[in-house]
Short mmCIF file of C-alpha atoms and ligand atoms in Angstrom, two decimals:
data_model
loop_
_atom_site.label_atom_id
_atom_site.label_comp_id
_atom_site.label_asym_id
_atom_site.label_seq_id
_atom_site.Cartn_x
_atom_site.Cartn_y
_atom_site.Cartn_z
CA MET Q 5 15.63 -22.44 50.94
CA THR Q 6 13.44 -19.32 51.22
CA GLU Q 7 9.80 -19.93 50.34
CA LEU Q 8 7.57 -17.32 48.68
CA ARG Q 9 5.22 -15.25 50.82
CA ALA Q 10 1.58 -16.27 50.61
CA HIS Q 11 0.36 -13.85 47.93
CA GLU Q 12 3.44 -14.40 45.72
CA ALA Q 13 2.96 -18.15 46.16
CA VAL Q 14 -0.69 -18.06 45.09
CA ASN Q 15 0.37 -16.00 42.09
CA GLN Q 16 2.92 -18.70 41.29
CA TYR Q 17 0.04 -21.18 41.12
CA PHE Q 18 -1.79 -18.63 38.94
CA ALA Q 19 1.21 -18.41 36.59
CA ASP Q 20 1.30 -22.21 36.12
CA ALA Q 21 -2.35 -22.19 35.00
CA ALA Q 22 -2.02 -18.98 32.94
CA MET Q 23 0.67 -20.74 30.93
CA VAL Q 24 -1.69 -23.61 30.07
CA LEU Q 25 -4.36 -21.05 29.06
CA GLU Q 26 -1.80 -18.93 27.15
CA LEU Q 27 -3.26 -15.93 28.98
CA ASP Q 28 -1.91 -12.59 27.77
CA ASP Q 29 0.28 -10.41 30.04
CA GLU Q 30 -2.26 -7.59 30.36
CA MET Q 31 -5.00 -9.88 31.61
CA SER Q 32 -2.52 -11.64 33.91
CA ALA Q 33 -1.58 -8.25 35.41
CA ILE Q 34 -5.26 -7.38 36.03
CA LEU Q 35 -6.04 -10.77 37.58
CA THR Q 36 -3.01 -11.00 39.88
CA THR Q 37 -3.57 -7.55 41.40
CA PRO Q 38 -6.29 -6.94 44.03
CA TYR Q 39 -8.94 -4.39 43.05
CA ARG Q 40 -9.29 -2.76 46.49
CA GLU Q 41 -7.57 -3.11 49.85
CA ILE Q 42 -8.68 -1.55 53.10
CA ALA Q 43 -6.59 -1.42 56.29
CA VAL Q 44 -8.22 -0.03 59.36
CA GLN Q 45 -7.25 0.65 62.94
CA VAL Q 46 -9.41 -1.41 65.36
CA PRO Q 47 -9.15 -0.22 68.98
CA VAL Q 48 -10.83 -2.37 71.64
CA ARG Q 49 -11.30 -1.64 75.31
CA LEU Q 50 -10.41 -4.85 77.18
CA ASP Q 51 -12.25 -5.98 80.31
CA ASP Q 52 -9.29 -4.99 82.52
CA GLY Q 53 -9.59 -1.38 81.30
CA SER Q 54 -6.57 -1.47 79.00
CA LEU Q 55 -6.75 -0.59 75.30
CA LEU Q 56 -5.76 -3.05 72.56
CA VAL Q 57 -5.13 -1.45 69.20
CA THR Q 58 -5.10 -3.93 66.33
CA ARG Q 59 -5.24 -3.83 62.50
CA GLY Q 60 -8.06 -5.09 60.35
CA TYR Q 61 -8.07 -5.75 56.58
CA ARG Q 62 -10.59 -6.35 53.83
CA VAL Q 63 -9.18 -7.18 50.40
CA GLN Q 64 -11.52 -7.25 47.42
CA HIS Q 65 -9.57 -9.14 44.85
CA ASN Q 66 -11.81 -9.37 41.79
CA GLY Q 67 -15.50 -8.67 41.25
CA ALA Q 68 -15.87 -9.41 37.53
CA ARG Q 69 -18.38 -12.25 38.11
CA GLY Q 70 -20.39 -10.79 41.02
CA PRO Q 71 -20.28 -9.31 44.53
CA TYR Q 72 -17.04 -9.95 46.47
CA LYS Q 73 -17.29 -12.96 48.77
CA GLY Q 74 -14.96 -14.39 51.41
CA GLY Q 75 -14.46 -15.08 55.07
CA ILE Q 76 -12.99 -13.01 57.88
CA ARG Q 77 -10.36 -14.55 60.20
CA TYR Q 78 -9.00 -13.43 63.54
CA HIS Q 79 -5.37 -14.56 63.78
CA PRO Q 80 -1.94 -13.06 64.53
CA SER Q 81 -0.67 -14.11 61.08
CA ALA Q 82 -3.57 -12.39 59.22
CA ASP Q 83 -1.48 -9.56 57.78
CA LEU Q 84 -2.15 -7.82 54.47
CA ASN Q 85 -0.08 -10.26 52.43
CA GLU Q 86 -1.89 -13.30 53.82
CA VAL Q 87 -5.34 -11.71 53.38
CA ARG Q 88 -4.43 -10.77 49.81
CA ALA Q 89 -3.47 -14.36 49.04
CA LEU Q 90 -6.67 -15.70 50.55
CA ALA Q 91 -8.77 -13.11 48.67
CA SER Q 92 -7.34 -14.21 45.34
CA LEU Q 93 -8.01 -17.86 46.21
CA MET Q 94 -11.65 -16.91 46.66
CA THR Q 95 -11.79 -15.42 43.16
CA TRP Q 96 -10.64 -18.70 41.55
CA LYS Q 97 -12.80 -20.78 43.92
CA THR Q 98 -16.10 -18.99 43.27
CA ALA Q 99 -15.39 -19.08 39.53
CA LEU Q 100 -14.47 -22.80 39.60
CA LEU Q 101 -17.80 -23.56 41.27
CA ASP Q 102 -19.50 -21.20 38.81
CA LEU Q 103 -21.02 -19.12 41.65
CA PRO Q 104 -22.12 -15.55 40.86
CA PHE Q 105 -19.47 -14.02 43.16
CA GLY Q 106 -16.03 -12.46 43.04
CA GLY Q 107 -13.32 -13.03 45.64
CA ALA Q 108 -12.47 -11.23 48.90
CA LYS Q 109 -11.06 -11.97 52.34
CA GLY Q 110 -10.79 -10.15 55.63
CA GLY Q 111 -8.61 -10.46 58.66
CA LEU Q 112 -7.94 -8.99 62.07
CA GLU Q 113 -4.31 -9.31 63.08
CA VAL Q 114 -5.05 -10.48 66.59
CA ASP Q 115 -4.92 -13.57 68.82
CA PRO Q 116 -8.49 -13.91 70.15
CA THR Q 117 -7.61 -16.79 72.47
CA GLY Q 118 -8.98 -16.07 75.91
CA MET Q 119 -10.88 -12.92 74.90
CA SER Q 120 -14.27 -12.57 76.59
CA ASP Q 121 -17.49 -12.41 74.56
CA GLY Q 122 -17.75 -8.74 75.44
CA GLU Q 123 -14.24 -8.02 74.13
CA LEU Q 124 -14.84 -10.05 70.97
CA GLN Q 125 -18.13 -8.29 70.31
CA ARG Q 126 -16.67 -4.79 70.82
CA MET Q 127 -13.75 -5.67 68.49
CA THR Q 128 -16.07 -7.10 65.84
CA ARG Q 129 -18.38 -4.09 65.86
CA ARG Q 130 -15.45 -1.68 65.65
CA PHE Q 131 -14.00 -3.62 62.70
CA MET Q 132 -17.37 -3.58 60.89
CA GLN Q 133 -17.58 0.20 61.53
CA GLY Q 134 -14.25 0.54 59.67
CA ILE Q 135 -15.13 -1.57 56.62
CA GLN Q 136 -18.93 -1.36 56.30
CA HIS Q 137 -18.79 1.32 53.60
CA VAL Q 138 -17.32 -1.20 51.12
CA LEU Q 139 -19.68 -4.01 52.10
CA GLY Q 140 -23.22 -4.60 50.83
CA VAL Q 141 -25.67 -7.41 49.99
CA TYR Q 142 -24.72 -6.91 46.32
CA ARG Q 143 -21.20 -5.54 46.93
CA ASP Q 144 -19.28 -7.68 49.41
CA ILE Q 145 -20.56 -10.41 51.71
CA PRO Q 146 -18.25 -11.72 54.53
CA ALA Q 147 -18.44 -15.18 56.16
CA PRO Q 148 -16.72 -17.10 59.02
CA ASP Q 149 -13.15 -18.33 58.81
CA VAL Q 150 -10.44 -19.18 61.35
CA ASN Q 151 -11.49 -18.13 64.88
CA THR Q 152 -14.78 -16.57 63.73
CA ASN Q 153 -18.15 -18.32 63.82
CA ALA Q 154 -21.93 -17.88 63.68
CA LYS Q 155 -21.90 -15.74 66.85
CA VAL Q 156 -19.39 -13.32 65.32
CA MET Q 157 -21.44 -13.22 62.08
CA ALA Q 158 -24.53 -12.23 64.13
CA TRP Q 159 -22.67 -9.25 65.58
CA MET Q 160 -21.46 -8.27 62.10
CA MET Q 161 -24.96 -8.51 60.70
CA ASP Q 162 -26.30 -6.39 63.57
CA ALA Q 163 -23.56 -3.76 63.24
CA PHE Q 164 -24.21 -3.45 59.49
CA SER Q 165 -28.00 -3.43 59.89
CA ALA Q 166 -27.76 -0.58 62.46
CA SER Q 167 -26.70 1.83 59.69
CA HIS Q 168 -28.17 0.14 56.58
CA GLY Q 169 -31.49 -1.39 57.75
CA TYR Q 170 -32.24 -5.05 58.40
CA SER Q 171 -29.77 -6.93 56.17
CA PRO Q 172 -29.48 -10.67 56.90
CA ALA Q 173 -27.84 -11.29 53.52
CA ILE Q 174 -24.86 -9.06 54.40
CA VAL Q 175 -23.00 -12.04 55.97
CA THR Q 176 -23.33 -15.82 55.65
CA GLY Q 177 -22.64 -18.49 58.23
CA LYS Q 178 -25.17 -16.87 60.60
CA PRO Q 179 -27.00 -18.63 63.47
CA LEU Q 180 -30.14 -20.50 62.34
CA ASP Q 181 -32.34 -18.12 64.34
CA LEU Q 182 -31.00 -15.19 62.37
CA GLY Q 183 -31.29 -16.29 58.74
CA GLY Q 184 -28.62 -18.95 58.80
CA ALA Q 185 -29.15 -21.92 56.52
CA PRO Q 186 -29.52 -25.47 57.89
CA GLY Q 187 -26.50 -27.31 56.43
CA ARG Q 188 -24.14 -24.28 56.13
CA GLU Q 189 -22.11 -25.06 59.24
CA ALA Q 190 -21.30 -28.56 57.97
CA ALA Q 191 -20.93 -27.51 54.32
CA THR Q 192 -17.17 -27.00 54.08
CA GLY Q 193 -16.31 -30.33 55.76
CA ARG Q 194 -19.06 -32.26 54.00
CA GLY Q 195 -18.06 -30.75 50.68
CA CYS Q 196 -14.46 -31.94 51.20
CA VAL Q 197 -15.73 -35.48 51.70
CA PHE Q 198 -18.02 -35.28 48.63
CA VAL Q 199 -14.99 -34.36 46.56
CA LEU Q 200 -12.82 -37.05 48.14
CA ASP Q 201 -15.52 -39.61 47.42
CA ALA Q 202 -15.61 -38.60 43.74
CA HIS Q 203 -11.78 -38.73 43.64
CA CYS Q 204 -11.81 -42.23 45.22
CA GLN Q 205 -14.35 -43.45 42.68
CA HIS Q 206 -12.37 -42.00 39.80
CA HIS Q 207 -9.32 -43.97 40.98
CA GLY Q 208 -11.22 -47.16 41.72
CA ARG Q 209 -10.90 -46.79 45.51
CA ASP Q 210 -13.62 -47.11 48.13
CA LEU Q 211 -14.12 -44.13 50.48
CA ALA Q 212 -15.10 -46.44 53.31
CA SER Q 213 -11.76 -48.24 53.21
CA GLN Q 214 -9.64 -45.05 53.51
CA ARG Q 215 -7.46 -44.39 56.59
CA VAL Q 216 -7.48 -40.64 57.11
CA VAL Q 217 -5.46 -38.16 59.18
CA VAL Q 218 -7.07 -34.77 59.88
CA GLN Q 219 -5.07 -31.73 61.03
CA GLY Q 220 -7.26 -29.17 62.85
CA PHE Q 221 -10.52 -29.91 64.62
CA GLY Q 222 -12.41 -26.62 64.23
CA ASN Q 223 -15.37 -26.09 61.96
CA VAL Q 224 -13.82 -27.66 58.90
CA GLY Q 225 -11.72 -30.45 60.44
CA SER Q 226 -14.44 -31.65 62.80
CA TRP Q 227 -17.02 -31.82 59.98
CA VAL Q 228 -14.56 -33.62 57.71
CA ALA Q 229 -14.06 -36.18 60.50
CA ARG Q 230 -17.81 -36.48 61.16
CA SER Q 231 -18.66 -36.99 57.50
CA LEU Q 232 -15.89 -39.53 57.03
CA HIS Q 233 -17.04 -41.39 60.12
CA GLU Q 234 -20.66 -41.39 58.89
CA ARG Q 235 -19.46 -42.86 55.56
CA GLY Q 236 -17.51 -45.64 57.24
CA ALA Q 237 -13.97 -44.33 56.62
CA LYS Q 238 -11.47 -44.64 59.47
CA VAL Q 239 -10.10 -41.39 60.96
CA ILE Q 240 -6.83 -42.57 62.59
CA ALA Q 241 -5.54 -39.21 63.88
CA VAL Q 242 -6.73 -35.67 64.59
CA SER Q 243 -5.11 -32.54 66.01
CA ASP Q 244 -5.68 -29.01 67.20
CA VAL Q 245 -3.43 -26.14 68.27
CA ARG Q 246 -2.38 -28.06 71.40
CA GLY Q 247 -1.21 -31.24 69.70
CA ALA Q 248 -2.35 -34.42 68.01
CA VAL Q 249 -3.72 -37.85 68.95
CA VAL Q 250 -3.36 -41.05 66.97
CA ASP Q 251 -5.50 -44.19 67.34
CA GLN Q 252 -4.91 -46.87 64.69
CA ALA Q 253 -8.20 -48.55 65.73
CA GLY Q 254 -10.04 -45.37 64.68
CA VAL Q 255 -10.60 -42.15 66.61
CA ASP Q 256 -13.88 -42.00 68.52
CA VAL Q 257 -15.16 -39.11 66.33
CA PRO Q 258 -18.50 -38.46 68.14
CA GLY Q 259 -16.63 -38.53 71.48
CA MET Q 260 -14.02 -36.13 70.09
CA VAL Q 261 -16.74 -33.76 68.79
CA ALA Q 262 -18.35 -33.74 72.26
CA LEU Q 263 -14.99 -33.17 73.99
CA VAL Q 264 -13.98 -30.25 71.76
CA GLY Q 265 -17.55 -28.88 71.83
CA SER Q 266 -17.32 -28.59 75.63
CA GLY Q 267 -14.06 -26.61 75.40
CA GLY Q 268 -11.56 -29.47 75.60
CA SER Q 269 -8.63 -30.32 73.37
CA VAL Q 270 -8.22 -33.46 71.22
CA VAL Q 271 -5.12 -34.30 73.32
CA GLU Q 272 -7.41 -34.86 76.32
CA ALA Q 273 -9.20 -37.80 74.61
CA ALA Q 274 -9.51 -40.98 76.70
CA ARG Q 275 -8.19 -43.17 73.84
CA GLY Q 276 -5.14 -42.94 71.60
CA ASP Q 277 -1.53 -41.73 71.86
CA VAL Q 278 -0.60 -38.06 71.96
CA ILE Q 279 1.93 -36.96 69.34
CA SER Q 280 3.16 -33.62 68.04
CA ASN Q 281 1.57 -31.74 65.15
CA GLU Q 282 4.73 -32.30 63.10
CA GLU Q 283 4.50 -36.08 63.69
CA LEU Q 284 0.86 -36.04 62.60
CA LEU Q 285 1.81 -34.80 59.14
CA SER Q 286 4.16 -37.75 58.58
CA LEU Q 287 1.79 -40.52 59.68
CA ASP Q 288 1.30 -43.42 57.27
CA CYS Q 289 -2.25 -43.10 55.87
CA ASP Q 290 -4.30 -43.05 52.68
CA VAL Q 291 -5.49 -39.45 52.92
CA LEU Q 292 -3.92 -36.51 54.77
CA VAL Q 293 -6.32 -33.63 55.38
CA PRO Q 294 -4.74 -30.35 56.47
CA ALA Q 295 -7.76 -28.46 57.90
CA ALA Q 296 -6.14 -25.85 60.12
CA LEU Q 297 -3.88 -23.10 58.73
CA GLY Q 298 -1.88 -22.27 55.64
CA GLU Q 299 1.71 -23.24 54.79
CA VAL Q 300 1.86 -26.39 56.93
CA ILE Q 301 3.33 -28.62 54.23
CA THR Q 302 6.47 -26.91 52.95
CA GLY Q 303 9.69 -27.72 51.11
CA ALA Q 304 11.12 -28.66 54.51
CA ASN Q 305 8.64 -31.45 55.41
CA ALA Q 306 6.96 -32.53 52.15
CA ASP Q 307 9.41 -35.44 51.90
CA GLU Q 308 7.98 -36.84 55.11
CA VAL Q 309 4.32 -37.02 53.99
CA ARG Q 310 3.29 -40.69 53.81
CA ALA Q 311 -0.18 -40.36 52.29
CA THR Q 312 -1.45 -41.30 48.82
CA VAL Q 313 -3.68 -38.23 48.64
CA VAL Q 314 -3.53 -34.78 50.27
CA LEU Q 315 -6.99 -33.19 50.53
CA GLU Q 316 -6.56 -29.45 51.07
CA ALA Q 317 -9.43 -28.62 53.43
CA ALA Q 318 -7.57 -25.54 54.70
CA ASN Q 319 -6.65 -22.66 52.43
CA TYR Q 320 -3.14 -22.74 51.02
CA PRO Q 321 -1.79 -25.52 53.28
CA VAL Q 322 0.77 -26.64 50.65
CA THR Q 323 3.48 -24.23 49.43
CA PRO Q 324 4.64 -24.31 45.80
CA ASP Q 325 7.96 -25.92 46.87
CA ALA Q 326 6.04 -28.67 48.69
CA ASP Q 327 3.60 -29.04 45.84
CA LYS Q 328 6.46 -29.91 43.52
CA VAL Q 329 7.92 -32.44 45.97
CA LEU Q 330 4.50 -34.13 46.40
CA ARG Q 331 3.95 -34.20 42.61
CA ASP Q 332 7.38 -35.76 42.01
CA ARG Q 333 6.59 -38.38 44.64
CA GLY Q 334 3.29 -39.26 42.94
CA ILE Q 335 1.09 -37.93 45.75
CA ASP Q 336 -2.16 -36.54 44.40
CA VAL Q 337 -3.14 -33.14 45.83
CA ILE Q 338 -6.82 -32.13 45.73
CA PRO Q 339 -6.42 -28.33 45.74
CA ASP Q 340 -8.07 -26.01 48.24
CA ILE Q 341 -10.10 -24.06 45.68
CA LEU Q 342 -11.87 -27.31 44.82
CA ALA Q 343 -11.73 -29.28 48.09
CA ASN Q 344 -13.02 -26.67 50.50
CA ALA Q 345 -15.36 -24.83 48.07
CA GLY Q 346 -18.35 -26.36 49.91
CA GLY Q 347 -18.08 -23.44 52.35
CA VAL Q 348 -18.66 -20.69 49.82
CA THR Q 349 -21.15 -22.83 47.91
CA GLY Q 350 -23.15 -23.25 51.14
CA SER Q 351 -22.81 -19.49 51.70
CA TYR Q 352 -24.27 -18.93 48.26
CA PHE Q 353 -27.27 -21.07 49.19
CA GLU Q 354 -27.69 -19.09 52.43
CA TRP Q 355 -27.39 -15.74 50.62
CA THR Q 356 -29.99 -16.67 47.99
CA GLN Q 357 -32.38 -17.90 50.69
CA ASN Q 358 -31.99 -14.61 52.59
CA ILE Q 359 -32.63 -12.56 49.47
CA GLN Q 360 -35.67 -14.62 48.45
CA GLN Q 361 -36.87 -14.92 52.06
CA PHE Q 362 -37.52 -18.58 51.36
CA THR Q 363 -35.96 -21.31 53.47
CA TRP Q 364 -34.75 -24.65 52.17
CA LYS Q 365 -34.76 -27.87 54.18
CA GLU Q 366 -31.30 -29.24 55.02
CA GLU Q 367 -31.86 -32.24 52.68
CA ARG Q 368 -32.19 -29.89 49.71
CA PHE Q 369 -29.13 -27.89 50.79
CA THR Q 370 -26.98 -31.02 51.09
CA ALA Q 371 -28.25 -32.56 47.84
CA GLU Q 372 -27.44 -29.32 45.92
CA LEU Q 373 -24.02 -29.21 47.60
CA LEU Q 374 -23.24 -32.81 46.59
CA ASP Q 375 -24.26 -32.11 43.03
CA ARG Q 376 -22.15 -28.96 42.68
CA MET Q 377 -19.06 -30.35 44.45
CA GLN Q 378 -18.95 -33.59 42.55
CA GLY Q 379 -19.77 -31.77 39.29
CA ALA Q 380 -16.80 -29.41 39.90
CA PHE Q 381 -14.55 -32.40 40.63
CA HIS Q 382 -15.45 -34.17 37.40
CA PHE Q 383 -15.07 -30.99 35.35
CA THR Q 384 -11.64 -30.37 36.92
CA GLN Q 385 -10.51 -33.96 36.50
CA ALA Q 386 -11.57 -33.90 32.84
CA PHE Q 387 -9.53 -30.71 32.24
CA ALA Q 388 -6.56 -32.27 34.03
CA ASP Q 389 -6.78 -35.40 31.90
CA GLU Q 390 -7.22 -33.45 28.67
CA HIS Q 391 -4.27 -31.13 29.27
CA ARG Q 392 -2.18 -33.66 31.26
CA VAL Q 393 -1.78 -31.28 34.22
CA PRO Q 394 -2.24 -31.73 37.96
CA LEU Q 395 -5.64 -31.02 39.54
CA ARG Q 396 -4.42 -27.70 40.99
CA VAL Q 397 -3.41 -26.37 37.58
CA ALA Q 398 -6.73 -27.55 36.13
CA ALA Q 399 -8.77 -25.95 38.89
CA TYR Q 400 -6.97 -22.61 38.62
CA ALA Q 401 -7.19 -22.68 34.83
CA ILE Q 402 -10.99 -23.22 34.88
CA GLY Q 403 -11.47 -20.40 37.40
CA ILE Q 404 -9.08 -18.01 35.62
CA ARG Q 405 -10.68 -18.67 32.25
CA ARG Q 406 -14.11 -17.77 33.57
CA VAL Q 407 -12.97 -14.64 35.38
CA ALA Q 408 -10.94 -13.49 32.36
CA ALA Q 409 -14.00 -13.94 30.11
CA ALA Q 410 -16.17 -11.83 32.43
CA ALA Q 411 -13.46 -9.17 32.79
CA ARG Q 412 -13.12 -8.92 29.01
CA LEU Q 413 -16.87 -8.71 28.46
CA ARG Q 414 -17.16 -5.97 31.09
CA GLY Q 415 -14.38 -3.99 29.41
CA TYR Q 416 -11.83 -4.14 32.30
CA ILE Q 417 -9.09 -3.81 29.65
P1 NAD P 28 -11.47 -22.89 63.10
O1 NAD P 28 -10.96 -21.68 63.81
O2 NAD P 28 -12.88 -23.33 63.36
O3 NAD P 28 -10.53 -24.14 63.42
C1 NAD P 28 -9.12 -24.11 63.25
C2 NAD P 28 -8.57 -25.39 63.85
O4 NAD P 28 -7.16 -25.44 63.61
C3 NAD P 28 -8.72 -25.48 65.37
O5 NAD P 28 -8.98 -26.85 65.71
C4 NAD P 28 -7.36 -25.07 65.90
O6 NAD P 28 -7.07 -25.59 67.17
C5 NAD P 28 -6.49 -25.69 64.80
N1 NAD P 28 -5.16 -25.10 64.76
C6 NAD P 28 -4.83 -23.80 64.87
N2 NAD P 28 -3.49 -23.65 64.79
C7 NAD P 28 -2.98 -24.90 64.61
C8 NAD P 28 -1.68 -25.42 64.52
N3 NAD P 28 -0.61 -24.59 64.53
N4 NAD P 28 -1.54 -26.76 64.36
C9 NAD P 28 -2.60 -27.57 64.34
N5 NAD P 28 -3.88 -27.14 64.45
C10 NAD P 28 -4.06 -25.81 64.60
O7 NAD P 28 -11.24 -22.60 61.55
P2 NAD P 28 -11.99 -23.27 60.33
O8 NAD P 28 -13.14 -22.41 59.93
O9 NAD P 28 -12.20 -24.72 60.57
O10 NAD P 28 -10.92 -23.08 59.15
C11 NAD P 28 -9.83 -24.02 58.98
C12 NAD P 28 -9.25 -23.82 57.58
O11 NAD P 28 -10.27 -24.03 56.60
C13 NAD P 28 -8.71 -22.44 57.28
O12 NAD P 28 -7.59 -22.56 56.42
C14 NAD P 28 -9.83 -21.76 56.56
O13 NAD P 28 -9.41 -20.68 55.73
C15 NAD P 28 -10.38 -22.90 55.76
N6 NAD P 28 -11.74 -22.75 55.29
C16 NAD P 28 -12.75 -22.53 56.16
C17 NAD P 28 -14.05 -22.43 55.70
C18 NAD P 28 -15.25 -22.27 56.63
O14 NAD P 28 -16.38 -22.33 56.13
N7 NAD P 28 -15.08 -22.11 57.93
C19 NAD P 28 -14.31 -22.52 54.32
C20 NAD P 28 -13.27 -22.78 53.45
C21 NAD P 28 -11.99 -22.88 53.97
#
């Protein structure tokens, strides 16, 4: 069975929701096509004197509701098709959360593993040089994603400010000493847990009694695990690119955070049994949280998932073929554009604080995040109940309806 490529797959999800909305073909054509795509050459002089020439992309999918917004990832799979798919997800996500943004995504098609800070910084500055003319505090605001972090955002902010004047609001996810917002780093993972909590309550379950498996232990996965641990839920397995570890008694989450924070891998943990990443996905649990990369649950392995709920912390972790298998098996999927929207919601809080030059305390940030994430869940669940559709269709439909309304009002067609 051949699965769709990422952008075609996301447009398949779009089509399912467009049918519920009875969206006309002209608007569908506008909303499934990216507005602008930039591909740039990014040469970087490596420390050994050799030259690495890589490709960088920025896709601005739709800006009907506000400036383009979306992360930048450094990964070998970040080609134009993948970045396009991720950019369109951002359009539906920002609209679902009713944020005043459009959707964008960026990527450098490179494996940054083992690159020195000097190499990473030169590569980042060169990439920004290639795309800065389409960015702007009210045009397009990048953020961190896979293999990029606050340090990379600081270089991006500096590279942009060098030609446009001091501009902290040009990127979000910055270090706290440079206009970052207390709470932003944790926002995506915490937001996932806020949504899961609301989902549990809706179904009469208790978050604290859930047994959870988390794939990926980077920014998102580690904060999902930390928030679950703080709320009393049991994280029974975690993984990273090197493998997975399972501990039915409950993973020592603070110990794991310290281990990974000091450069180690989850497979080096003192407790638990090491298993493969494939085995992790088929562990018996209440909630499976893919929090690493896209397309990890496919038509080939969806039959093996033994969870009651799949919480999509990563972007596009479940392909349309897998989505159908999970639905037929009665497994509830909390879709990425709802589950992981805490990241862009936190970015919105950071952006507004930068523009107003007024800093919030972390308590305010987290309280606003809770309110917006749980509000979005209840709104999505109500749509799903009213139209008798899965949460993914409901989430897309709400986002698409809002973007279509703005596009019509602005005279796009
Ligand atoms: P990250 O680079 O901080 O972490 C990625 C994690 O995935 C690492 O632990 C890495 O070891 C692991 N990983 C990589 N390849 C793997 C593989 N083949 N098998 C298992 N694990 C693997 O990235 P992140 O920022 O945590 O992003 C993770 C996901 O969440 C991505 O899909 C991203 O688009 C999405 N997301 C991130 C944010 C954010 O604010 N950072 C917001 C919304 C969505």
